[in-house]
Amino acid sequence: MRLTIAVLMLFLGVAMAHDTSTAGKVDAKHMKAWEQLGDEFLDQLYSFHPTGATADGLHQHDAELEDYSKAGVDAEIAALKQRLAQAEKFSEQGLDAEAQIDRRLMLGYLNNRLLTLEAIRGWEKDPDNYQSGITNSVFVIMARNYAPQEERLKSVIARERKMRAVFAAARANLKNPPRIYTEIALQQTPGLISFFEHDVPLAFDKVKDEKLLAEFKSSNAAVIAALGDYQKWMKEDLLPSSTGDFRIGPENYQKKLLYQEGVDIPLDRLLEIGMANLRANQEWFRKTAAEIDPKGDPQEILKQMQHDHPAPDKLLQAYGDLLDGLRDFIIKNKIMTVPSQQKPAMEETPPFARATTFASMDTPGAFETKATEAFFNVTLPEASWSKEEVEGHMAGNSRPVMLAVAIHEVWPGHFMQYLWMPLFPTKLRKVLGSNTSTEGWAHYTEQMMLDQHVAHDDPKMRLGQLQDALLRNARYIVGIKMHTGDMTYDQAVDFFVKEGYQTKSIAERETKRGTGDPTYLVYTLGKLQIMKLREDYKKKMGDKFTLQGFHDSFMKHGLIPIREVRKLMLGEDSPTL
């Protein structure tokens, strides 16, 4: 892997040097000062977010837990403002082009985090932040074998002993949350209790130290009891007073897009662009369905396609064969450089994640040095399920769905992003990025791979891809309209059904998600920006354009806002849409 990356670095070096040639005179002393500021920023980031440090592969904070109290929030705000003043004062003059981008990335993160804490104030509105937050703090220790079970269990115990304070902070902080937030939290709690009751002990089943197990039994039981008390308090005290508004408003929405994604396009124009793409995909959907059955109803055709799936006991093998085929296709057709021989291991989803995970890509954190395996996890039917439950689960593994999932999660989606991470030019790029580049890329690849004939132009595969695209189109419109007051919750559900071609149950789930994830438009927004960049880059390169050259050039800079990628690839700050 290291040899392959070294060779690729030599190949990409000329392009990288060209990209940075317009940065002006670089001052070595100023660059060193910037690197120091970047290191201080990361140290501060992880001191306030030790769970994030664990996830990123830095384990010196494993025994620590976030301070959820109002005092903790105030302390982070003060630290963010101090760091923001430093970053704003730090001149870009004398920095190379990559460092200039990193400075803007840092400013975006700092401004977005302050917006989240001071204006959007989820810590006052969302009761699930507390219970799901502490669950994730244990999950990231369980999920990867970066140290022996005994050592990791000690970290779990240390974190669990701090969790009662989290629920005390929740009771003190929460003020008139939106009713939908409290309802979602109440729906979540039984699963979280089950996680601590069953999944956490199972993850440490090889520990033999009786003293350590006794300490864990005590700390874990205290968390379970605290969750039960929290559930009761939410139901009896918090829910009746939950009359707040989940909408963040147009001003905060626009700022969030700017800080997080580098997008400054007015919201009314974004809606025009989103609706145009929705209509285009709907028309494409209808034409594709007609290729399968000219007289059939498109929704019925989709239902029939759900019966085309592997046998349950062959599901892992089917996914494995699919992944190998996709990787070979990418190499043979020069879709993109594969910078490593590493492949993800096919695994059944771990027991502690099966309730909420259908299929997932589990890659190591950016700084992980020990647990460097990557896993593509697939949830298999349980032996205790009825025939109807098994068939319902397997319908979600129809071959069009499997293809979309494999492309999005692995080749050339999120796993490919992970393989390119060692080539990202700076340390900050391994931590900071934008969702339009991350999820936008994975969504873009779903259509791109079919456009390159990976499915031999099978209309059923295209129909499955288009249904996913319409789901993301609906998120785009709903996210903006709900949070700017132009659409009610019920209207959003209706929009997912009628315009996004989704079932009622999926529509309700997606609308619930949208109340707390206002910018889940990033899938389509990123995809559209990447497609425009590709066309503009093609015009610039002329006869020298290749798809592999475009994809490699896009990915090598890191998962930065696409506006920044345009500057590097086109040499200009031009409209992204």
Coordinates of C-alpha atoms in Angstrom, one line a residue:
M1 CA 0.0 0.0 0.0
R2 CA 2.8 2.4 0.9
L3 CA 4.7 1.7 -2.3
T4 CA 1.6 2.2 -4.4
I5 CA 0.8 5.5 -2.7
A6 CA 4.4 6.7 -3.1
V7 CA 4.3 6.0 -6.8
L8 CA 1.0 7.8 -7.1
M9 CA 2.4 10.8 -5.2
L10 CA 5.1 11.1 -7.8
F11 CA 2.5 10.9 -10.5
L12 CA 0.3 13.6 -8.9
G13 CA 3.2 15.8 -7.8
V14 CA 3.4 17.7 -11.0
A15 CA -0.3 18.6 -10.9
M16 CA -0.1 19.5 -7.2
A17 CA 2.8 21.8 -7.9
H18 CA 0.9 23.4 -10.7
D19 CA -2.1 24.0 -8.4
T20 CA 0.0 25.8 -5.8
S21 CA 2.0 27.9 -8.3
T22 CA -0.4 30.9 -8.1
A23 CA -0.2 31.2 -4.3
G24 CA 2.4 34.0 -4.4
K25 CA 5.6 34.1 -2.5
V26 CA 5.6 31.5 0.3
D27 CA 7.2 32.6 3.6
A28 CA 8.6 29.5 5.4
K29 CA 8.4 31.2 8.9
H30 CA 4.8 32.1 8.3
M31 CA 4.0 28.6 7.1
K32 CA 5.6 27.1 10.3
A33 CA 3.5 29.5 12.4
W34 CA 0.4 28.3 10.5
E35 CA 1.2 24.7 11.1
Q36 CA 1.5 25.4 14.8
L37 CA -1.8 27.1 14.9
G38 CA -3.3 24.1 13.1
D39 CA -1.9 21.7 15.7
E40 CA -3.3 23.9 18.5
F41 CA -6.7 23.9 16.8
L42 CA -6.8 20.1 16.6
D43 CA -5.6 19.8 20.3
Q44 CA -8.5 22.1 21.3
L45 CA -11.0 20.3 19.1
Y46 CA -10.2 17.0 20.7
S47 CA -10.1 18.3 24.2
F48 CA -13.7 19.4 23.8
H49 CA -14.7 16.3 21.8
P50 CA -12.9 13.3 23.1
T51 CA -15.4 10.9 21.4
G52 CA -14.3 12.4 18.1
A53 CA -10.7 11.8 19.0
T54 CA -11.4 8.1 19.6
A55 CA -13.2 7.9 16.3
D56 CA -10.3 9.5 14.5
G57 CA -7.8 7.1 16.0
L58 CA -6.3 9.3 18.7
H59 CA -6.7 7.4 22.0
Q60 CA -5.2 9.6 24.6
H61 CA -8.7 11.0 25.3
D62 CA -10.4 7.5 25.6
A63 CA -11.2 7.9 29.3
E64 CA -12.7 11.3 28.9
L65 CA -16.2 12.4 28.1
E66 CA -17.7 15.6 26.7
D67 CA -18.9 18.2 29.2
Y68 CA -22.6 18.6 28.3
S69 CA -23.2 21.2 31.0
K70 CA -24.0 24.9 30.4
A71 CA -20.6 25.7 31.8
G72 CA -19.1 23.3 29.3
V73 CA -21.0 24.9 26.4
D74 CA -19.9 28.4 27.5
A75 CA -16.2 27.2 27.8
E76 CA -16.3 25.9 24.3
I77 CA -17.9 29.1 22.9
A78 CA -15.2 31.1 24.6
A79 CA -12.4 28.9 23.2
L80 CA -13.9 29.0 19.7
K81 CA -14.1 32.8 19.7
Q82 CA -10.5 33.0 20.8
R83 CA -9.4 30.6 18.1
L84 CA -11.6 32.4 15.5
A85 CA -9.9 35.7 16.3
Q86 CA -6.5 34.1 15.8
A87 CA -7.4 32.5 12.5
E88 CA -9.0 35.7 11.2
K89 CA -6.0 37.7 12.2
F90 CA -3.6 35.2 10.6
S91 CA -2.8 36.5 7.1
E92 CA -3.1 34.3 4.0
Q93 CA -0.2 36.3 2.5
G94 CA 2.9 34.1 2.7
L95 CA 0.9 30.8 2.8
D96 CA 0.9 28.4 -0.1
A97 CA -2.4 27.7 -1.8
E98 CA -3.1 24.5 0.2
A99 CA -2.6 26.4 3.5
Q100 CA -4.8 29.2 2.4
I101 CA -7.6 26.6 1.8
D102 CA -6.9 25.1 5.2
R103 CA -7.3 28.5 6.8
R104 CA -10.7 28.9 5.2
L105 CA -11.6 25.4 6.3
M106 CA -10.7 26.3 9.8
L107 CA -12.7 29.5 9.7
G108 CA -15.7 27.6 8.3
Y109 CA -15.6 25.1 11.1
L110 CA -15.2 27.7 13.8
N111 CA -18.0 29.8 12.5
N112 CA -20.3 26.8 11.9
R113 CA -19.7 25.5 15.4
L114 CA -20.4 28.9 16.9
L115 CA -23.6 29.1 14.9
T116 CA -24.6 25.7 16.2
L117 CA -24.0 26.5 19.8
E118 CA -25.1 30.2 19.9
A119 CA -27.9 30.5 17.3
I120 CA -29.3 27.0 16.6
R121 CA -28.8 25.8 20.2
G122 CA -29.5 22.1 19.8
W123 CA -28.1 21.6 23.3
E124 CA -31.2 23.4 24.6
K125 CA -33.7 21.8 22.1
D126 CA -32.8 18.2 21.4
P127 CA -33.0 15.6 24.3
D128 CA -31.6 12.9 22.0
N129 CA -28.3 14.7 21.8
Y130 CA -27.5 13.6 25.3
Q131 CA -28.6 9.9 25.3
S132 CA -27.3 9.2 21.8
G133 CA -24.2 11.2 22.4
I134 CA -23.1 9.0 25.4
T135 CA -24.0 5.9 23.5
N136 CA -21.7 6.9 20.6
S137 CA -19.0 7.5 23.2
V138 CA -19.1 3.8 24.1
F139 CA -19.7 2.6 20.6
V140 CA -16.5 4.1 19.1
I141 CA -14.5 2.2 21.8
M142 CA -16.3 -1.1 21.0
A143 CA -16.4 -0.8 17.3
R144 CA -12.6 -1.3 16.5
N145 CA -10.0 -3.6 18.1
Y146 CA -7.3 -1.0 18.4
A147 CA -6.4 -2.3 21.9
P148 CA -7.1 -5.5 24.0
Q149 CA -10.6 -5.8 25.3
E150 CA -9.4 -5.2 28.9
E151 CA -7.8 -1.9 28.0
R152 CA -10.8 -0.7 26.1
L153 CA -13.2 -1.8 28.8
K154 CA -11.3 0.4 31.3
S155 CA -12.0 3.4 29.0
V156 CA -15.7 2.4 28.8
I157 CA -15.9 2.3 32.5
A158 CA -14.2 5.7 32.8
R159 CA -16.7 7.2 30.4
E160 CA -19.7 5.5 31.9
R161 CA -18.9 6.9 35.4
K162 CA -19.2 10.4 33.9
M163 CA -22.6 9.8 32.3
R164 CA -24.9 10.6 35.2
A165 CA -23.6 14.1 35.0
V166 CA -24.7 14.2 31.3
F167 CA -28.4 13.5 32.3
A168 CA -28.2 16.2 35.0
A169 CA -27.0 18.6 32.3
A170 CA -29.8 17.6 30.0
R171 CA -32.4 18.4 32.7
A172 CA -30.8 21.7 33.3
N173 CA -30.2 22.7 29.7
L174 CA -33.4 21.6 27.8
K175 CA -35.9 24.4 27.4
N176 CA -39.1 24.0 25.5
P177 CA -37.8 21.6 22.8
P178 CA -39.8 20.9 19.6
R179 CA -42.3 18.1 20.3
I180 CA -41.0 16.1 17.4
Y181 CA -37.5 16.1 19.0
T182 CA -38.8 14.7 22.3
E183 CA -40.9 12.1 20.5
I184 CA -37.9 11.0 18.5
A185 CA -35.8 10.8 21.7
L186 CA -38.5 8.7 23.4
Q187 CA -38.6 6.3 20.4
Q188 CA -34.8 6.0 20.6
T189 CA -34.4 5.3 24.3
P190 CA -35.5 1.6 24.4
G191 CA -33.0 0.7 21.8
L192 CA -30.3 2.6 23.7
I193 CA -31.1 0.8 26.9
S194 CA -31.0 -2.5 25.0
F195 CA -27.6 -1.5 23.6
F196 CA -26.1 -1.1 27.1
E197 CA -27.9 -4.2 28.5
H198 CA -26.9 -6.6 25.8
D199 CA -24.5 -5.2 23.1
V200 CA -21.9 -3.5 25.3
P201 CA -21.3 -6.6 27.5
L202 CA -21.1 -8.8 24.4
A203 CA -18.4 -6.6 22.9
F204 CA -16.1 -7.4 25.9
D205 CA -16.9 -11.1 26.2
K206 CA -13.2 -12.2 26.4
V207 CA -12.4 -10.2 29.5
K208 CA -11.5 -12.5 32.4
D209 CA -10.5 -10.0 35.1
E210 CA -13.2 -10.4 37.7
K211 CA -12.4 -7.1 39.4
L212 CA -12.6 -5.2 36.1
L213 CA -15.9 -7.0 35.2
A214 CA -17.4 -6.1 38.6
E215 CA -16.5 -2.4 38.0
F216 CA -18.0 -2.6 34.5
K217 CA -21.2 -4.2 35.9
S218 CA -21.6 -1.4 38.3
S219 CA -20.9 1.5 35.9
N220 CA -23.0 -0.1 33.2
A221 CA -26.0 -0.7 35.5
A222 CA -25.8 2.9 36.6
V223 CA -26.0 4.1 32.9
I224 CA -29.0 1.8 32.3
A225 CA -30.8 3.1 35.4
A226 CA -30.0 6.7 34.3
L227 CA -31.4 6.1 30.9
G228 CA -34.6 4.6 32.4
D229 CA -35.0 7.7 34.7
Y230 CA -34.3 10.0 31.7
Q231 CA -37.0 8.2 29.7
K232 CA -39.5 8.6 32.5
W233 CA -38.6 12.3 32.9
M234 CA -38.9 13.0 29.2
K235 CA -42.3 11.3 29.0
E236 CA -43.8 12.8 32.1
D237 CA -42.2 16.2 32.4
L238 CA -40.5 17.2 29.1
L239 CA -43.0 16.1 26.6
P240 CA -45.9 18.1 27.9
S241 CA -43.8 21.3 27.7
S242 CA -42.3 20.5 24.3
T243 CA -43.9 23.2 22.2
G244 CA -40.8 24.7 20.6
D245 CA -40.0 25.2 16.9
F246 CA -37.4 22.9 15.1
R247 CA -37.0 25.3 12.2
I248 CA -33.6 27.1 12.1
G249 CA -34.9 29.9 9.9
P250 CA -33.6 31.2 6.5
E251 CA -30.8 33.3 7.9
N252 CA -29.2 30.5 9.9
Y253 CA -29.8 28.1 7.0
Q254 CA -27.9 30.3 4.6
K255 CA -25.1 30.8 7.1
K256 CA -24.8 27.1 7.7
L257 CA -24.5 26.4 4.0
L258 CA -21.8 29.1 3.7
Y259 CA -19.7 28.0 6.7
Q260 CA -20.1 24.2 6.2
E261 CA -20.2 23.9 2.5
G262 CA -18.8 27.1 1.1
V263 CA -22.1 27.7 -0.7
D264 CA -23.5 31.3 -0.9
I265 CA -26.2 30.8 -3.5
P266 CA -29.5 32.4 -2.4
L267 CA -32.0 29.9 -1.1
D268 CA -34.7 30.8 -3.7
R269 CA -32.1 30.0 -6.5
L270 CA -31.2 26.8 -4.8
L271 CA -34.8 25.8 -4.8
E272 CA -35.1 26.5 -8.5
I273 CA -32.1 24.3 -9.2
G274 CA -33.3 21.5 -6.9
M275 CA -36.8 21.5 -8.5
A276 CA -35.4 21.4 -12.0
N277 CA -33.3 18.4 -11.1
L278 CA -36.3 16.7 -9.4
R279 CA -38.4 17.1 -12.5
A280 CA -35.6 15.8 -14.8
N281 CA -35.2 12.7 -12.7
Q282 CA -39.0 12.1 -12.5
E283 CA -39.1 12.2 -16.3
W284 CA -36.1 9.9 -16.6
F285 CA -37.8 7.6 -14.1
R286 CA -41.0 7.4 -16.1
K287 CA -39.1 6.7 -19.4
T288 CA -36.9 4.0 -17.8
A289 CA -40.0 2.3 -16.3
A290 CA -41.6 2.3 -19.7
E291 CA -38.6 0.4 -21.1
I292 CA -39.3 -2.4 -18.6
D293 CA -43.1 -2.5 -19.1
P294 CA -44.7 0.2 -21.4
K295 CA -48.1 -0.4 -19.8
G296 CA -47.0 -1.0 -16.2
D297 CA -47.2 1.4 -13.2
P298 CA -43.7 2.5 -12.2
Q299 CA -44.3 1.9 -8.5
E300 CA -45.6 -1.6 -9.2
I301 CA -42.5 -2.3 -11.3
L302 CA -40.4 -1.2 -8.4
K303 CA -42.3 -3.6 -6.1
Q304 CA -41.7 -6.5 -8.5
M305 CA -38.0 -5.7 -8.6
Q306 CA -37.8 -6.2 -4.9
H307 CA -38.3 -9.9 -5.4
D308 CA -35.0 -10.1 -7.3
H309 CA -32.5 -10.7 -4.6
P310 CA -30.0 -13.4 -3.5
A311 CA -30.9 -16.2 -1.1
P312 CA -30.5 -15.0 2.5
D313 CA -27.6 -17.4 3.1
K314 CA -25.9 -16.2 -0.1
L315 CA -26.1 -12.5 0.7
L316 CA -22.6 -11.9 1.9
Q317 CA -21.1 -13.9 -1.0
A318 CA -23.3 -11.9 -3.5
Y319 CA -22.0 -8.6 -2.1
G320 CA -18.4 -9.9 -2.1
D321 CA -18.7 -10.9 -5.8
L322 CA -20.3 -7.5 -6.6
L323 CA -17.5 -5.6 -4.9
D324 CA -14.8 -7.5 -6.7
G325 CA -16.6 -6.8 -10.0
L326 CA -16.9 -3.1 -9.3
R327 CA -13.2 -2.7 -8.4
D328 CA -12.2 -4.6 -11.6
F329 CA -14.5 -2.4 -13.6
I330 CA -13.0 0.8 -12.2
I331 CA -9.5 -0.3 -13.1
K332 CA -10.3 -1.8 -16.5
N333 CA -12.4 1.2 -17.7
K334 CA -10.0 3.8 -16.2
I335 CA -12.7 5.3 -14.0
M336 CA -10.3 6.4 -11.3
T337 CA -6.9 5.5 -9.9
V338 CA -7.2 2.9 -7.1
P339 CA -4.2 4.0 -4.8
S340 CA -3.9 0.8 -2.8
Q341 CA -4.4 -2.9 -3.0
Q342 CA -6.4 -2.8 0.3
K343 CA -9.9 -4.2 0.1
P344 CA -12.6 -4.1 2.8
A345 CA -13.4 -7.3 4.5
M346 CA -16.9 -8.6 4.1
E347 CA -18.5 -9.0 7.6
E348 CA -21.9 -9.5 9.1
T349 CA -23.0 -6.4 10.9
P350 CA -21.9 -6.6 14.6
P351 CA -24.7 -7.4 17.0
F352 CA -24.6 -4.0 18.6
A353 CA -25.3 -2.3 15.3
R354 CA -27.9 -4.5 13.6
A355 CA -31.0 -2.8 14.9
T356 CA -30.1 0.5 13.1
T357 CA -27.7 -0.5 10.3
F358 CA -28.7 -2.1 7.0
A359 CA -25.2 -1.9 5.4
S360 CA -22.3 0.3 6.3
M361 CA -18.7 1.0 5.5
D362 CA -16.5 1.0 8.6
T363 CA -13.1 2.5 7.9
P364 CA -10.4 3.4 10.5
G365 CA -10.0 7.0 11.8
A366 CA -7.6 9.2 10.0
F367 CA -4.9 8.8 12.7
E368 CA -5.5 5.1 13.6
T369 CA -2.3 3.1 13.5
K370 CA -3.4 -0.3 14.9
A371 CA -6.9 -1.2 14.0
T372 CA -6.4 -0.4 10.3
E373 CA -8.8 -3.0 8.8
A374 CA -11.8 -1.7 6.9
F375 CA -15.1 -3.6 7.0
F376 CA -18.1 -3.6 4.7
N377 CA -20.8 -4.7 7.1
V378 CA -24.1 -6.2 5.9
T379 CA -27.0 -7.1 8.2
L380 CA -28.3 -10.6 7.6
P381 CA -31.7 -12.0 8.6
E382 CA -32.0 -13.3 12.1
A383 CA -32.6 -17.0 12.7
S384 CA -35.6 -16.0 14.9
W385 CA -37.4 -14.0 12.2
S386 CA -40.6 -15.2 10.5
K387 CA -40.7 -15.9 6.8
E388 CA -42.4 -12.5 6.2
E389 CA -39.7 -10.7 8.2
V390 CA -37.0 -12.3 6.2
E391 CA -38.6 -11.5 2.9
G392 CA -39.2 -7.9 4.0
H393 CA -35.5 -7.6 4.9
M394 CA -34.3 -9.2 1.7
A395 CA -36.6 -6.9 -0.4
G396 CA -34.2 -4.2 0.8
N397 CA -31.4 -6.2 -0.8
S398 CA -32.8 -6.4 -4.3
R399 CA -30.1 -6.3 -6.9
P400 CA -30.6 -2.7 -7.9
V401 CA -30.4 -1.6 -4.3
M402 CA -27.3 -3.8 -3.7
L403 CA -25.5 -2.2 -6.7
A404 CA -26.3 1.3 -5.5
V405 CA -25.2 0.5 -1.9
A406 CA -22.0 -1.1 -3.1
I407 CA -21.1 1.9 -5.3
H408 CA -22.0 4.5 -2.7
E409 CA -20.3 2.8 0.3
V410 CA -17.3 1.1 -1.4
W411 CA -16.3 1.4 -5.1
P412 CA -15.8 4.2 -5.8
G413 CA -17.7 5.9 -3.0
H414 CA -16.7 6.2 0.7
F415 CA -14.1 3.4 0.8
M416 CA -12.3 5.0 -2.2
Q417 CA -12.3 8.3 -0.3
Y418 CA -10.6 6.5 2.6
L419 CA -8.0 5.0 0.3
W420 CA -7.1 8.5 -1.0
M421 CA -6.8 10.0 2.5
P422 CA -3.1 9.4 2.8
L423 CA -2.7 11.5 -0.3
F424 CA -4.5 14.5 1.1
P425 CA -2.0 17.3 1.3
T426 CA -2.4 18.4 4.9
K427 CA -3.3 17.1 8.4
L428 CA -6.3 19.3 8.6
R429 CA -7.8 17.8 5.4
K430 CA -7.9 14.4 7.2
V431 CA -10.2 16.0 9.8
L432 CA -12.1 18.9 8.2
G433 CA -14.2 18.7 5.1
S434 CA -17.6 19.3 3.6
N435 CA -20.6 17.1 3.3
T436 CA -21.1 18.1 -0.3
S437 CA -17.8 16.6 -1.1
T438 CA -18.2 13.6 1.1
E439 CA -21.8 12.5 0.5
G440 CA -22.1 14.4 -2.8
W441 CA -19.2 12.4 -4.2
A442 CA -20.8 9.0 -3.1
H443 CA -24.1 10.0 -4.5
Y444 CA -22.5 11.3 -7.8
T445 CA -20.8 7.9 -8.2
E446 CA -24.1 6.0 -8.2
Q447 CA -25.2 7.8 -11.4
M448 CA -21.7 8.0 -12.9
M449 CA -21.0 4.3 -12.7
L450 CA -24.3 3.5 -14.5
D451 CA -23.5 6.2 -17.1
Q452 CA -20.3 4.3 -17.7
H453 CA -22.3 1.1 -18.3
V454 CA -21.4 -0.9 -15.2
A455 CA -24.8 -2.5 -15.3
H456 CA -24.8 -3.0 -19.1
D457 CA -27.6 -0.5 -19.4
D458 CA -30.1 -2.7 -17.6
P459 CA -33.2 -0.4 -17.1
K460 CA -34.0 -2.1 -13.8
M461 CA -30.7 -1.0 -12.3
R462 CA -31.2 2.5 -13.6
L463 CA -34.7 2.6 -12.1
G464 CA -33.3 1.7 -8.7
Q465 CA -30.6 4.4 -9.0
L466 CA -33.2 7.0 -10.0
Q467 CA -35.5 6.1 -7.0
D468 CA -32.5 6.8 -4.8
A469 CA -31.8 10.1 -6.6
L470 CA -35.5 11.1 -6.2
L471 CA -35.2 10.4 -2.4
R472 CA -32.2 12.8 -2.3
N473 CA -34.1 15.3 -4.5
A474 CA -36.9 15.3 -2.0
R475 CA -34.5 15.8 0.9
Y476 CA -33.1 18.8 -0.9
I477 CA -36.5 20.6 -1.2
V478 CA -37.9 19.5 2.1
G479 CA -34.8 20.5 4.0
I480 CA -34.9 24.1 2.7
K481 CA -38.6 24.6 2.8
M482 CA -39.3 23.0 6.3
H483 CA -36.6 25.1 7.9
T484 CA -37.5 28.3 6.3
G485 CA -41.2 28.0 7.2
D486 CA -42.5 27.3 3.7
M487 CA -43.5 23.7 4.4
T488 CA -45.1 22.0 7.3
Y489 CA -44.2 18.6 8.7
D490 CA -47.2 16.9 7.1
Q491 CA -46.6 18.6 3.8
A492 CA -43.0 17.3 3.8
V493 CA -44.2 13.7 4.3
D494 CA -46.6 14.2 1.4
F495 CA -43.8 15.6 -0.7
F496 CA -41.6 12.5 -0.2
V497 CA -44.5 10.3 -1.2
K498 CA -45.9 12.2 -4.3
E499 CA -42.7 13.9 -5.6
G500 CA -40.0 11.6 -4.3
Y501 CA -41.8 8.3 -5.1
Q502 CA -41.2 6.9 -1.6
T503 CA -43.4 4.8 0.6
K504 CA -45.3 6.4 3.4
S505 CA -43.1 4.8 6.1
I506 CA -39.9 6.0 4.4
A507 CA -41.5 9.4 3.9
E508 CA -42.2 9.7 7.7
R509 CA -38.7 8.5 8.6
E510 CA -37.1 10.9 6.2
T511 CA -39.2 13.9 7.4
K512 CA -38.3 13.1 11.0
R513 CA -34.6 13.1 10.0
G514 CA -35.0 16.4 8.3
T515 CA -36.3 18.2 11.4
G516 CA -32.9 17.7 13.0
D517 CA -30.7 17.5 9.9
P518 CA -31.7 20.7 8.0
T519 CA -28.9 20.5 5.4
Y520 CA -29.5 16.9 4.2
L521 CA -29.7 18.5 0.8
V522 CA -25.9 17.9 0.6
Y523 CA -26.2 14.7 -1.4
T524 CA -27.9 16.3 -4.4
L525 CA -26.2 19.7 -3.9
G526 CA -22.8 18.0 -4.0
K527 CA -23.6 15.8 -6.9
L528 CA -24.8 18.7 -9.0
Q529 CA -21.7 20.7 -8.2
I530 CA -19.4 17.8 -9.1
M531 CA -21.2 17.3 -12.4
K532 CA -20.9 21.0 -13.3
L533 CA -17.3 21.0 -12.4
R534 CA -16.7 17.9 -14.6
E535 CA -18.3 19.7 -17.6
D536 CA -16.3 22.9 -17.0
Y537 CA -13.1 20.9 -16.5
K538 CA -13.8 19.0 -19.7
K539 CA -14.1 22.3 -21.6
K540 CA -10.8 23.5 -20.1
M541 CA -8.9 20.3 -20.9
G542 CA -10.4 19.7 -24.4
D543 CA -8.8 16.6 -26.0
K544 CA -6.7 16.0 -22.9
F545 CA -9.8 15.4 -20.7
T546 CA -10.2 11.9 -19.2
L547 CA -12.6 10.7 -16.7
Q548 CA -9.9 9.2 -14.6
G549 CA -7.9 12.4 -14.7
F550 CA -10.9 14.4 -13.5
H551 CA -11.7 12.0 -10.7
D552 CA -8.1 11.8 -9.5
S553 CA -7.7 15.6 -9.6
F554 CA -10.9 16.1 -7.7
M555 CA -10.1 13.6 -5.0
K556 CA -6.4 14.4 -4.3
H557 CA -7.2 17.7 -2.6
G558 CA -9.3 16.2 0.2
L559 CA -13.0 16.5 1.0
I560 CA -13.0 20.3 0.8
P561 CA -15.9 22.5 -0.4
I562 CA -16.3 22.1 -4.1
R563 CA -15.9 25.8 -4.6
E564 CA -12.3 25.4 -3.4
V565 CA -11.7 22.4 -5.7
R566 CA -12.9 24.6 -8.6
K567 CA -10.3 27.2 -7.8
L568 CA -7.6 24.6 -7.8
M569 CA -8.7 22.7 -10.9
L570 CA -9.9 25.6 -13.1
G571 CA -7.7 28.4 -11.7
E572 CA -10.7 30.6 -11.1
D573 CA -13.5 31.3 -8.5
S574 CA -16.4 30.6 -10.8
P575 CA -20.1 29.7 -10.0
T576 CA -20.5 26.1 -8.7
L577 CA -24.0 25.7 -10.1

